[in-house]
Each structure stands twice: as C-alpha cells, then as structure tokens.
mmCIF file of C-alpha atoms in Angstrom:
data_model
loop_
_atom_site.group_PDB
_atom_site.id
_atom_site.type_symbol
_atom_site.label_atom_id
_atom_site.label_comp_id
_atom_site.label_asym_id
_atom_site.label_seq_id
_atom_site.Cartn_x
_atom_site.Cartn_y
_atom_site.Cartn_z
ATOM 1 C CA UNK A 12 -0.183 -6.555 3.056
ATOM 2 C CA UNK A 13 -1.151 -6.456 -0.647
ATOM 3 C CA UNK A 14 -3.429 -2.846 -0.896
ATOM 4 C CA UNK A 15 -7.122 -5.079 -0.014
ATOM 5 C CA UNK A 16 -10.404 -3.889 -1.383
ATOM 6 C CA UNK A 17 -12.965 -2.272 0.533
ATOM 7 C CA UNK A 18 -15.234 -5.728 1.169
ATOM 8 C CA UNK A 19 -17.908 -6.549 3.476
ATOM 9 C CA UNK A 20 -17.754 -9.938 4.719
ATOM 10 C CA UNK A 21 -21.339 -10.036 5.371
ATOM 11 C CA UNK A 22 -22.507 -10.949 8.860
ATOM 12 C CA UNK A 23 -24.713 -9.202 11.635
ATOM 13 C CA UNK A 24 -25.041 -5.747 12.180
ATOM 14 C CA UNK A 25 -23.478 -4.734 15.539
ATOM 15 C CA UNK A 26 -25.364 -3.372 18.802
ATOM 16 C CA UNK A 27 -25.784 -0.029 19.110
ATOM 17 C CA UNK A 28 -23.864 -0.074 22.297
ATOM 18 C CA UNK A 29 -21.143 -1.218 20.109
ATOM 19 C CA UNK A 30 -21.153 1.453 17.752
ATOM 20 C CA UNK A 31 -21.569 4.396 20.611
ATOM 21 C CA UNK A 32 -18.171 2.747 21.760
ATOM 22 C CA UNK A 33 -16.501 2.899 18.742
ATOM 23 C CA UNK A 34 -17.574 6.418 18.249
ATOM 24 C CA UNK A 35 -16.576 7.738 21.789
ATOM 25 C CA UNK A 36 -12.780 6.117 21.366
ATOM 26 C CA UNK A 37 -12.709 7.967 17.882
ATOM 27 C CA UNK A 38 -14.134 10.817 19.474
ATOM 28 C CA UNK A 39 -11.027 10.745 22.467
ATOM 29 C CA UNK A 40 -8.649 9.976 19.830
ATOM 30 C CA UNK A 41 -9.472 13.279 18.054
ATOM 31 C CA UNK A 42 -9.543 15.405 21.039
ATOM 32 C CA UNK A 43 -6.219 13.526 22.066
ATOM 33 C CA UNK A 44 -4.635 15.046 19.314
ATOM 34 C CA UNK A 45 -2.138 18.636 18.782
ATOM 35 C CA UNK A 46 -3.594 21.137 17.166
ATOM 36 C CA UNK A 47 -2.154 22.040 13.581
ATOM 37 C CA UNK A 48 -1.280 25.118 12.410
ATOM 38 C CA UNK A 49 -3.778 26.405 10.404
ATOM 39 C CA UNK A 50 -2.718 26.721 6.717
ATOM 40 C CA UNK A 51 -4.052 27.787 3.517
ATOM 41 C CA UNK A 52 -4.519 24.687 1.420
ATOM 42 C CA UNK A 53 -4.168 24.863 -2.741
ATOM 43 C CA UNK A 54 -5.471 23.307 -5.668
ATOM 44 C CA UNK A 55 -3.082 20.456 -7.024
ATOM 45 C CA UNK A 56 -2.867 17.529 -9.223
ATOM 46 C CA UNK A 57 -0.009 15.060 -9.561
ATOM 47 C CA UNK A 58 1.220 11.614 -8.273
ATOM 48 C CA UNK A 59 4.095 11.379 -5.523
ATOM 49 C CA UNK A 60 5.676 8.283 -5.525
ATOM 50 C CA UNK A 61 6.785 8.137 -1.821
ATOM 51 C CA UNK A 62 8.997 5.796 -0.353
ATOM 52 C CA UNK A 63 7.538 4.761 3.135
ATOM 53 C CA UNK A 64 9.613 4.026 5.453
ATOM 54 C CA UNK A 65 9.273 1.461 8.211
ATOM 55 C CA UNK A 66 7.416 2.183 11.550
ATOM 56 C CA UNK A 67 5.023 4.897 9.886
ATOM 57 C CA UNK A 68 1.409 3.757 9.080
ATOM 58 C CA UNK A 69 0.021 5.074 5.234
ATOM 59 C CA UNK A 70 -1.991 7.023 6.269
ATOM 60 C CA UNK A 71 0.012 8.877 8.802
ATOM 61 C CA UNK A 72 2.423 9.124 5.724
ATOM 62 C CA UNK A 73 -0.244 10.590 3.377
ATOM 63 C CA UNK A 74 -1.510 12.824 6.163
ATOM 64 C CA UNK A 75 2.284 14.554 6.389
ATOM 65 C CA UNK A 76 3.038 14.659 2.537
ATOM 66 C CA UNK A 77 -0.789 16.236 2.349
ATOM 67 C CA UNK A 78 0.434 18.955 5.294
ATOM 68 C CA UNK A 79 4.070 19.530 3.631
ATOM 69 C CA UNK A 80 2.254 19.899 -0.437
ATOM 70 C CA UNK A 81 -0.646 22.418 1.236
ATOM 71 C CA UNK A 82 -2.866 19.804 -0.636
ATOM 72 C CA UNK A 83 -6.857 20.194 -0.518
ATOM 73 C CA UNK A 84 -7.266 16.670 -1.718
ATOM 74 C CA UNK A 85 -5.139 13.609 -1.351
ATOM 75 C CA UNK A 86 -5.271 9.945 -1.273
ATOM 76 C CA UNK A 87 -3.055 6.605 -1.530
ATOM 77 C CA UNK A 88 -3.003 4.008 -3.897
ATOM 78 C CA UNK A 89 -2.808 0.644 -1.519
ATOM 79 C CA UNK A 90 -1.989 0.056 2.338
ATOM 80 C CA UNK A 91 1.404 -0.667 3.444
ATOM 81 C CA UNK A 92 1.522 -2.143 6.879
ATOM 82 C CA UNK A 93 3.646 0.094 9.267
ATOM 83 C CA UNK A 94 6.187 -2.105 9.521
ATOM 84 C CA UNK A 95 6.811 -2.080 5.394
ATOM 85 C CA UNK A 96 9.373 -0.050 3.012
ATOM 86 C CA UNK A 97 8.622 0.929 -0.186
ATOM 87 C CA UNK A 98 6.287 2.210 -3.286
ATOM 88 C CA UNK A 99 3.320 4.045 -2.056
ATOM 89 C CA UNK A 100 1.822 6.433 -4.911
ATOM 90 C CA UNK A 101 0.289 9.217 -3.373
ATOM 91 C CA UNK A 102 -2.613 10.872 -5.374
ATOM 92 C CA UNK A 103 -3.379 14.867 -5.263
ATOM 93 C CA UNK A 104 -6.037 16.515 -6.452
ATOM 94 C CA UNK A 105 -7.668 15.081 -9.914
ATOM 95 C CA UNK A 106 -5.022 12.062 -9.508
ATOM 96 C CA UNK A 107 -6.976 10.392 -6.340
ATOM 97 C CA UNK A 108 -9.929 9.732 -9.518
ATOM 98 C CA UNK A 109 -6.607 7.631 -10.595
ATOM 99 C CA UNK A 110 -6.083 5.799 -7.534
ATOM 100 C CA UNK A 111 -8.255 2.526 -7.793
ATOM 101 C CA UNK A 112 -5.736 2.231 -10.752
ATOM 102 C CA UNK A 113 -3.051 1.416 -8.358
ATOM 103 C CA UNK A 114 -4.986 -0.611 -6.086
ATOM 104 C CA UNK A 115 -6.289 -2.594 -8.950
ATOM 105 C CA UNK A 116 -2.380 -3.642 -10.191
ATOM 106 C CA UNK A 117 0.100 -5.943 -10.083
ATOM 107 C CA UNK A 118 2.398 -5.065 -7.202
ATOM 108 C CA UNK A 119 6.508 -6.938 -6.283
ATOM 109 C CA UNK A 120 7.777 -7.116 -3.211
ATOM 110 C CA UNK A 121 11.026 -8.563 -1.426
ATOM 111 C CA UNK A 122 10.052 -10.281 1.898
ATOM 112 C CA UNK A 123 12.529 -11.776 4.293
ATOM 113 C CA UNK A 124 10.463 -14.464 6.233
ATOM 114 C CA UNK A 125 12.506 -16.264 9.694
ATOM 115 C CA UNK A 126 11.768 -19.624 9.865
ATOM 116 C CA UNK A 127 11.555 -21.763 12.876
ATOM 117 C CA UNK A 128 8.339 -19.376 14.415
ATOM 118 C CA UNK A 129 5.116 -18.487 13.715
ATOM 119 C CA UNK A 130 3.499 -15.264 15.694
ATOM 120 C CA UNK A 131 -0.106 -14.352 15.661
ATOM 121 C CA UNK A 132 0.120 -11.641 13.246
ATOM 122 C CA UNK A 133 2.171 -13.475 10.971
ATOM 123 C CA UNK A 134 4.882 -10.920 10.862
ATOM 124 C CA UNK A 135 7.484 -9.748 13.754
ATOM 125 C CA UNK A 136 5.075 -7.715 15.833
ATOM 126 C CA UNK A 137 3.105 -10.348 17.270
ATOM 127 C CA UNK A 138 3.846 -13.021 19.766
ATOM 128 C CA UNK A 139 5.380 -16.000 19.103
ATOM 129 C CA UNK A 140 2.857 -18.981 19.222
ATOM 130 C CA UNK A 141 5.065 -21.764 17.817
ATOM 131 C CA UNK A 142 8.607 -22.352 17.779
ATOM 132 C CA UNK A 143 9.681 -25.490 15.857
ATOM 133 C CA UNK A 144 13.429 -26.630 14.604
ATOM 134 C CA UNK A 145 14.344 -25.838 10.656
ATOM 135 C CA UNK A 146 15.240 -29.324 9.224
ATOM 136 C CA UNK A 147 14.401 -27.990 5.125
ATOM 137 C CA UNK A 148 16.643 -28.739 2.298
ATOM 138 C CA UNK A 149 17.375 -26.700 -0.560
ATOM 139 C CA UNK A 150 15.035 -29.487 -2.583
ATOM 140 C CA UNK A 151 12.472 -29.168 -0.282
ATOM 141 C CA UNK A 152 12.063 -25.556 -0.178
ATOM 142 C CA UNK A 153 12.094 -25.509 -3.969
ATOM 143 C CA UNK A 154 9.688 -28.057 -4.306
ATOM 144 C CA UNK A 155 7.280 -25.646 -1.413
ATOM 145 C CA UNK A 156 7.840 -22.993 -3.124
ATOM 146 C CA UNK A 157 6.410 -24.329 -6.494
ATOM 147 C CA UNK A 158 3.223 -24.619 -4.905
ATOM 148 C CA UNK A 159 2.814 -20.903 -4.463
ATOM 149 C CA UNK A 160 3.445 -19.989 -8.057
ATOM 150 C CA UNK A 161 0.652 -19.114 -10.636
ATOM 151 C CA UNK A 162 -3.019 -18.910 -9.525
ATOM 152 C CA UNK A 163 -3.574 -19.850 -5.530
ATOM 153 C CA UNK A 164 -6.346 -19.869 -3.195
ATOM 154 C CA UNK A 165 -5.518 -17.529 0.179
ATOM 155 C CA UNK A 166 -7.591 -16.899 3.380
ATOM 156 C CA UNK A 167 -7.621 -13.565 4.082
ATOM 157 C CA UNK A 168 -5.470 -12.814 7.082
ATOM 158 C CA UNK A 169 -6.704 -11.504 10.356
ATOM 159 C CA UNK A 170 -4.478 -8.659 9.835
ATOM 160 C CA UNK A 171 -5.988 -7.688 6.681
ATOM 161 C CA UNK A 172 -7.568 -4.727 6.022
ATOM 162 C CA UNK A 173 -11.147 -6.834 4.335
ATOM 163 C CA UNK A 174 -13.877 -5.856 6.196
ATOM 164 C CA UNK A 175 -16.475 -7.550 7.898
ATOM 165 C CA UNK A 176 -19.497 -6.014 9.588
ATOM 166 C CA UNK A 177 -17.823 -2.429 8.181
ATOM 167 C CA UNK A 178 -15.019 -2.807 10.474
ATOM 168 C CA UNK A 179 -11.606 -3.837 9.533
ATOM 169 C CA UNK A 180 -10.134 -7.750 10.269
ATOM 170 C CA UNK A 181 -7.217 -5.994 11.789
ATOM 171 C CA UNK A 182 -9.328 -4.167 14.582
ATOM 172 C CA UNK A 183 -11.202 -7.784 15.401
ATOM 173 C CA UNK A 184 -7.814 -9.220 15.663
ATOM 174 C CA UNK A 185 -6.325 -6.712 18.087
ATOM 175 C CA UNK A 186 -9.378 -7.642 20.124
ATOM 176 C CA UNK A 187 -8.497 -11.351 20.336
ATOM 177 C CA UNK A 188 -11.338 -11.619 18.092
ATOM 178 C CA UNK A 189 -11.135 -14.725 15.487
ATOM 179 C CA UNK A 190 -13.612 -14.490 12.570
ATOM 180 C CA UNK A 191 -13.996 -18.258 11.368
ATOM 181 C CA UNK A 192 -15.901 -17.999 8.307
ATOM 182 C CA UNK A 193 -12.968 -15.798 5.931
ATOM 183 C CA UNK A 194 -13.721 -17.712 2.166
ATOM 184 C CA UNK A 195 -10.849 -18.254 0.175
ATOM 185 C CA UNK A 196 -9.673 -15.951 -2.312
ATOM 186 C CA UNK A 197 -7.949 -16.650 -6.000
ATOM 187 C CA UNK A 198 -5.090 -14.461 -6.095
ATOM 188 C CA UNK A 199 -2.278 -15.205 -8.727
ATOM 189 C CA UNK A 200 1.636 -14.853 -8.244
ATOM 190 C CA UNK A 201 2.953 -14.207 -11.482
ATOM 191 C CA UNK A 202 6.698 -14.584 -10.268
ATOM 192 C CA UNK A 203 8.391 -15.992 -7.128
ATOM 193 C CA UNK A 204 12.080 -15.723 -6.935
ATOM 194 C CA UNK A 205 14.034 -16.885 -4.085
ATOM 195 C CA UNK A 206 16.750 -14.666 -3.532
ATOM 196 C CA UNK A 207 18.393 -15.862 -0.642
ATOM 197 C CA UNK A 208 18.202 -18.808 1.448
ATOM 198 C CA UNK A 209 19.891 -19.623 5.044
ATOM 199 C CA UNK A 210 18.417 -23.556 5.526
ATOM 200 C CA UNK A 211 21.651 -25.691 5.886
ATOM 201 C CA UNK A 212 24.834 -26.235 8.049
ATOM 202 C CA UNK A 213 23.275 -24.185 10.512
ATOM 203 C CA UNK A 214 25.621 -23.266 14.044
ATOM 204 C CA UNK A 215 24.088 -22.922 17.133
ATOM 205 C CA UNK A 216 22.437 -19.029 17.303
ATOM 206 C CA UNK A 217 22.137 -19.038 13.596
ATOM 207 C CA UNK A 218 18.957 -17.491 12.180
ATOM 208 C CA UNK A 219 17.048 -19.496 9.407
ATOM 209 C CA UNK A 220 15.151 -17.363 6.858
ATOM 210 C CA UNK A 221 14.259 -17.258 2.973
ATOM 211 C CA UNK A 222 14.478 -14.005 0.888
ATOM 212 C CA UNK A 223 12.159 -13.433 -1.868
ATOM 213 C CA UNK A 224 10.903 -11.480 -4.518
ATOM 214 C CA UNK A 225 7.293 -12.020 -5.251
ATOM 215 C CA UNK A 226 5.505 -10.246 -8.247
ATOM 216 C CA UNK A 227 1.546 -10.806 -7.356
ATOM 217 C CA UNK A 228 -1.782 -9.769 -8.431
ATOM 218 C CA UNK A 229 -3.998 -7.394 -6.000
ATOM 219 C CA UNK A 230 -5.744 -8.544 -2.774
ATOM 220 C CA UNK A 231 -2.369 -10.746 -2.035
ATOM 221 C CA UNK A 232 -1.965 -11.139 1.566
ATOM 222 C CA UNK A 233 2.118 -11.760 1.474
ATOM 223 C CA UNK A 234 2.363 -12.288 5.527
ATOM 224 C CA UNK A 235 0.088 -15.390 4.683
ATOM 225 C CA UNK A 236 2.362 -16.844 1.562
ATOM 226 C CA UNK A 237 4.967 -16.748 4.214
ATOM 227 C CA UNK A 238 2.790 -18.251 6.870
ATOM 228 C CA UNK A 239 1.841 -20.745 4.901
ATOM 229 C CA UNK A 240 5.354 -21.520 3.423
ATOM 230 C CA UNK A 241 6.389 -21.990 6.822
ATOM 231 C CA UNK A 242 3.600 -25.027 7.454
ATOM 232 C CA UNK A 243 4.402 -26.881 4.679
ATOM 233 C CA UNK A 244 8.145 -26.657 5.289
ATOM 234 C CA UNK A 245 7.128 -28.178 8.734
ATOM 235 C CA UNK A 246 8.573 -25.172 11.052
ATOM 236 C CA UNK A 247 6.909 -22.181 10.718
ATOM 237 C CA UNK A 248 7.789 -18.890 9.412
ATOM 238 C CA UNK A 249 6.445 -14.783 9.646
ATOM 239 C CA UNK A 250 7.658 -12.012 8.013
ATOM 240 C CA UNK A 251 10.716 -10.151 9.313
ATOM 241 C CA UNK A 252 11.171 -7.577 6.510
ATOM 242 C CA UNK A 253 8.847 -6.587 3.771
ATOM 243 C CA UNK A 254 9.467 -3.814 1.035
ATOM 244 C CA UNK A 255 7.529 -3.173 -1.548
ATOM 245 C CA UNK A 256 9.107 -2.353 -5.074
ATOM 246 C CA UNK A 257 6.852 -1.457 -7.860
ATOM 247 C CA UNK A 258 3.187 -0.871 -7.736
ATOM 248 C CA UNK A 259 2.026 -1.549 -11.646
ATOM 249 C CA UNK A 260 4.193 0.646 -14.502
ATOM 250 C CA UNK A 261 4.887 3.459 -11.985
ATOM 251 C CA UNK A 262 9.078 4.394 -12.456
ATOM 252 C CA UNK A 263 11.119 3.055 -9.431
ATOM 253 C CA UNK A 264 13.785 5.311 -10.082
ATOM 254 C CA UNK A 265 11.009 8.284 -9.127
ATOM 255 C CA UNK A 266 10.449 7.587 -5.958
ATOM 256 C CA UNK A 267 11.456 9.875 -2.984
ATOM 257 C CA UNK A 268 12.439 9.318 0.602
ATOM 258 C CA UNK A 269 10.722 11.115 3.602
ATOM 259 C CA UNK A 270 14.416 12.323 4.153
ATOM 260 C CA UNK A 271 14.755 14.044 0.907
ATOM 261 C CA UNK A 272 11.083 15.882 1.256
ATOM 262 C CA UNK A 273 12.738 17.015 4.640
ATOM 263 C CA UNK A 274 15.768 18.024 2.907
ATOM 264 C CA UNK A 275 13.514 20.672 1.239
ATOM 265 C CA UNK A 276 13.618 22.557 4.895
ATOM 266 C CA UNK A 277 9.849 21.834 4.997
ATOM 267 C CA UNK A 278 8.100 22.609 8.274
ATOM 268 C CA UNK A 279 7.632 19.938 11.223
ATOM 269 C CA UNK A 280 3.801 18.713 10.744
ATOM 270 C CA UNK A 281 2.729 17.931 14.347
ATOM 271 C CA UNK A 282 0.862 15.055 14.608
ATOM 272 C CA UNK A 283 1.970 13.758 18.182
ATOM 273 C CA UNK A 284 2.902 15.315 21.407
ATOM 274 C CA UNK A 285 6.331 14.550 20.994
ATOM 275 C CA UNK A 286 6.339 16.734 17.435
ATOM 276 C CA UNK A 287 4.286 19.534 18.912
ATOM 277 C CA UNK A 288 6.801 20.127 21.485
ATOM 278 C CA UNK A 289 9.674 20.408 19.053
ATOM 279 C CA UNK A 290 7.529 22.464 16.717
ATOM 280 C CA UNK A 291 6.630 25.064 19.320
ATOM 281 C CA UNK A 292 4.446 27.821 19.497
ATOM 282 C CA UNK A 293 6.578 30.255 16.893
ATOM 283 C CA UNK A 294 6.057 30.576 13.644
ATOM 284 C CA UNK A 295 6.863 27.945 11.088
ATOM 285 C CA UNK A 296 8.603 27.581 7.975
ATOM 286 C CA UNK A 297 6.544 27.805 4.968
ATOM 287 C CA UNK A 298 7.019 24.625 2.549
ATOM 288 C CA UNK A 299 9.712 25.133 -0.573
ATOM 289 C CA UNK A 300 6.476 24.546 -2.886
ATOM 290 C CA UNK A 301 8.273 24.740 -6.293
ATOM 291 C CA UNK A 302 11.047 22.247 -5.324
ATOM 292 C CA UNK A 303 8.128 20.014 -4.074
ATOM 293 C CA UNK A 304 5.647 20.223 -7.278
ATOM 294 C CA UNK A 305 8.838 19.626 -9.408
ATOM 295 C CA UNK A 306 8.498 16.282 -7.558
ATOM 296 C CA UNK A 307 5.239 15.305 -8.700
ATOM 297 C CA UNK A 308 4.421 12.882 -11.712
ATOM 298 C CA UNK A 309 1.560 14.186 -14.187
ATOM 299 C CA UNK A 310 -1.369 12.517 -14.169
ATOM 300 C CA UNK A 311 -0.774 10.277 -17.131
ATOM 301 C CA UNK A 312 1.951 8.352 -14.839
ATOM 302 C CA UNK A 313 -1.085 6.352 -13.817
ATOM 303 C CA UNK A 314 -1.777 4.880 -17.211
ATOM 304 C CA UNK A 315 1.884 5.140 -19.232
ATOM 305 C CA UNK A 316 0.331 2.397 -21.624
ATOM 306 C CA UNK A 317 -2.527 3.944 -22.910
ATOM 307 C CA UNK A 318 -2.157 5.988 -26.406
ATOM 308 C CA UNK A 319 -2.464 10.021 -25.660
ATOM 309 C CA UNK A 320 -4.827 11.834 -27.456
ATOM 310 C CA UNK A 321 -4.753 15.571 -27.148
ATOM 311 C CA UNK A 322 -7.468 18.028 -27.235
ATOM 312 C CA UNK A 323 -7.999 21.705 -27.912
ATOM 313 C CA UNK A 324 -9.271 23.858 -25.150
ATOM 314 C CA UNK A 325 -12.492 23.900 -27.012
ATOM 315 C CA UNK A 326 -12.924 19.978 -27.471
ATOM 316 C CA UNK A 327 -11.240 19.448 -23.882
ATOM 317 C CA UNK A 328 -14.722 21.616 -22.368
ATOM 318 C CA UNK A 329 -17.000 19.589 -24.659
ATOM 319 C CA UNK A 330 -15.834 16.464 -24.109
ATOM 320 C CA UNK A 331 -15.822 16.835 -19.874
ATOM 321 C CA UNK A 332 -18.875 17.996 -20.016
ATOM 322 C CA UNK A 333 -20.385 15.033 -21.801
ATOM 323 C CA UNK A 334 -19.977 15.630 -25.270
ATOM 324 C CA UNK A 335 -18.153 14.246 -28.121
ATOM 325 C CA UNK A 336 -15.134 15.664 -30.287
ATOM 326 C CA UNK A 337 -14.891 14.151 -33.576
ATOM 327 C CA UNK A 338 -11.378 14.419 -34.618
ATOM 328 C CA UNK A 339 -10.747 13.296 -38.515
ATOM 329 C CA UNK A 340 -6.744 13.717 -37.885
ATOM 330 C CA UNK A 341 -6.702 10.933 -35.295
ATOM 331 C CA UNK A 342 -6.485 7.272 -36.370
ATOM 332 C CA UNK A 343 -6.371 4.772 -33.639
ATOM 333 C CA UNK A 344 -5.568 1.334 -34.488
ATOM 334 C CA UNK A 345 -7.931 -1.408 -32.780
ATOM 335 C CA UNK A 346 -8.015 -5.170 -33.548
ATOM 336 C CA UNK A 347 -11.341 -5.922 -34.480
ATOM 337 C CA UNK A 348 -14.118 -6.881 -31.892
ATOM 338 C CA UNK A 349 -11.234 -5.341 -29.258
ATOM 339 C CA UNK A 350 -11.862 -1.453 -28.537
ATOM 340 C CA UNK A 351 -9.068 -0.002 -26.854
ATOM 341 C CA UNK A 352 -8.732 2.834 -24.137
ATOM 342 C CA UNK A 353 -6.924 5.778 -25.056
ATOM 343 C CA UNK A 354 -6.574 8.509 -22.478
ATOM 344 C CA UNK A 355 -7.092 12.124 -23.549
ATOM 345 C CA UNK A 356 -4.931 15.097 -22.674
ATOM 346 C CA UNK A 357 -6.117 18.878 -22.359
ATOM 347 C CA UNK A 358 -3.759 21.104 -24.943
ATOM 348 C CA UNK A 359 -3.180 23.898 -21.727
#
C-alpha cells in the first residue's frame, strides 16, 4: 500500500514464451484503447498534490491530470492502491527529478480494518478465505497493537508492487501464483493511534472493525499490519477503507479533489469506451491553464526544510553546468563533522 521500491526479488529469468505473452496482452491492451485527441503538450514544472479518490488506479490518475495540465513530463510520488483516498503528489516537469523524495518519506494513513475475515488480498476486493467470531477486549487489542509500534519486521504482501523476476507481486497473485521465498523487511511505525474501536457488546448483524491512524516509514505494506493484527487478535481482519493523509512535509490543506480540477470546465480525457462515447467526435474544450498552474506547488515544496540559497542568473548557469559559485555573503551554519544540504534557487 505504502509507495514500494522498484526491487528485484531475484529468481529465474522467465521463458521466452512467457515474455512473447506478456508482450502480445500489452500489445491488445494498447490497441484496445480510444484514441486521444491529439494535443499540443507544454513545458511545466510544479507539484500537484492530488487527492485520489477511490476506485481510480495512480496511474490512471496521473495519466488524466497529465492530459488536463498539457504536461510533456509527469510522474507520481508513491502507489495508492485503487481502492485508496488520499495524498498523491504529482510531479511535472523538473519536479519528477523530486519524486524519489516522496517515495523515500514518512507517509500517515487512517485505515478501517473489519474484523472477523480475512480475504486473499488482504483488503475488501478479494475473497473471503476465513471467517472467524470477534471475542477481543479493549485490553487485548491494546496489548496487539503494542506489538506493531516502533521498528517491525513485514513480509511483503502478494499484492505489493516489489518485484520479482521484473514483474510485479501483484500480477503473480492475480495468477493464483504464490511466491514462497518474500524475506522480511524492517519497516518502522513511528505512531499508531487507534481511533475507533467496535469490539464489545456486539448485537447480532453488528460489524466489528478498528480505526487507525498509522504514521510509518516507506516500503510499509499497511493491508499486512492489518492482516496481521487480525491473527494475533485470533479472528482475522482486511482492510475496508484506507486513506492516505500526508506524504512527508507536503501541506494537507493543498491538496485538490478530481472534482474541483473538473470544476475548472476542463475537457473529458477519454481513456475508456464509456468516456469516448460521451466525449464525441466534436471539438473539445481547451483546459482553463492559468486557473490550473495557479494550482501547482513550486518545486521547493519537495524539500520545505532545507535552507534556500539563491543565485544570480549568472551563478545559476555555472553552477548547473558543473561549476562552482563562491558566494562570500552567504554563511551557512553546520555543526561540525555534519554538512548540511541546502537547496539552491535560480533569481528568475
């Protein structure tokens, strides 16, 4: 769920027949698709912090915002699982050299996690494999809970997007495919409230569940915290609603619906056949471009903490292409034997 680094789980290289398969569905896919208008695309840099809503993959997400800006380069900072809410930082332009910044922090989300069943994906779109009754007191689930606090060790989920054999653990498992050797992974929760808590003096048709609020390092699978909550407590649990809330420093109070980017009268971006019949063959609205860019964070969003240091047109050219300003007016303080980063600003 966390945003999961690009890693090779080592293993055999596939057939070839394998890979010609893969390639022809890719291939279908593509020709399966609408056309797009053709549109001129621009030069832009800036962060969008885009609120995802549920039911939409990321990268169907960044593909639209991409469309709507008229963006020549654009990228995300950390998956989001369709079914997820929340924080996803899209990067245009210089920004996506900013990205791995976002996939490299901290990141807080509120889950809500049923108890009494476990599915096989760990969250509410897969089938129920286990259905047990919720006997768990408020002592006991405290008491679980501690155990996921601090530094923990985590098998990567079959739904994760970690890589082995340079295909994703997500495509194996839609296969029925289990991969048995996944290592362990430290991963540290730096904060685990429990928000709400339905356990006791349950009726007959009552749902159990746990809300909670989990602050966590990167590569933190949060479908298996809940997964694994649910063992220990003795009945089970998946994920029923997951939103993610901040991803590192970035402001919450910036981010922006796919309803208000619509609000902007922006143009339908086909990407189904259901879309491309409502869009039509007649022209389309252009984008309200302005309103949009007025959207965007600058680029030093992506590192708030870091001291700015502005240069001159004529230092700014030196110093990207390799060379070094010396700047007797600037006085950075560093502890000794602890350099620190400063980010530098172009005067334009």
């Amino acid at each position: 769920v966390a945003g999961s680094k690009d890693v090779d789980l080592g293993g055999d290289s596939m057939t070839g027949n394998q890979e010609l398969s893969r390639r022809a569905k890719r291939k279908q896919r593509r020709l399966a698709r609408p056309p797009r208008p053709q549109i001129t695309k621009r030069s832009i840099d800036g962060i969008l912090l885009l609120d995802k809503p549920p039911d939409v993959s990321s990268n169907n997400a960044l593909q639209r915002v991409k469309w709507w800006y008229r963006a020549a380069k654009a990228g995300h900072s950390g998956t989001l699982d369709p079914i997820a809410t929340g924080m996803l930082p899209i990067c245009f332009g210089r920004a996506t050299k900013l990205a791995q910044l976002g996939l490299d922090s901290d990141k807080t989300y509120v889950v809500k996690a049923k108890l009494g069943e476990r599915t096989t994906t760990q969250d509410i779109e897969g089938e129920v494999v286990c259905t047990r009754p919720v006997n768990v007191t408020q002592q006991q689930l405290d008491e679980a809970l501690d155990k996921f606090r601090g530094e923990i060790q985590q098998v990567p989920s079959m739904w994760s997007a970690l890589k082995y054999q340079g295909r994703p653990l997500y495509e194996y498992a839609r296969e029925g495919i289990e991969i048995p050797d996944r290592q362990p992974r430290t991963v540290t929760v730096h904060d685990l409230q429990l928000l709400e808590a339905r356990i006791e003096d349950l009726q007959d048709g009552d749902e159990a569940f746990v809300r909670l609020r989990v602050c966590c390092s990167t590569g933190t699978y949060i479908r298996s915290i809940c997964d694994d909550l649910g063992e220990l407590l003795g009945c089970g649990a998946h994920v029923q609603e997951l939103r993610r809330e901040q991803v590192g420093t970035y402001p919450v109070d910036k981010m922006v619906t796919m309803d208000q980017l619509m609000s902007l009268n922006l143009p339908l971006a086909p990407f189904n056949d259901e879309e491309a019949a409502k869009a039509g063959d007649g022209p389309q609205p252009e984008p309200n471009l302005p309103a949009l860019d007025a959207l965007l964070l600058p680029l030093g969003a992506a590192v708030p903490d870091m001291l700015d240091v502005c240069l001159d047109a004529e230092d700014s050219w030196t110093v990207s292409h390799g060379g070094s300003a010396f700047r007797p007016d600037l006085r950075v303080y560093c502890p000794p034997h602890e350099p620190q980063e400063v980010k530098l600003l172009a005067d334009d």
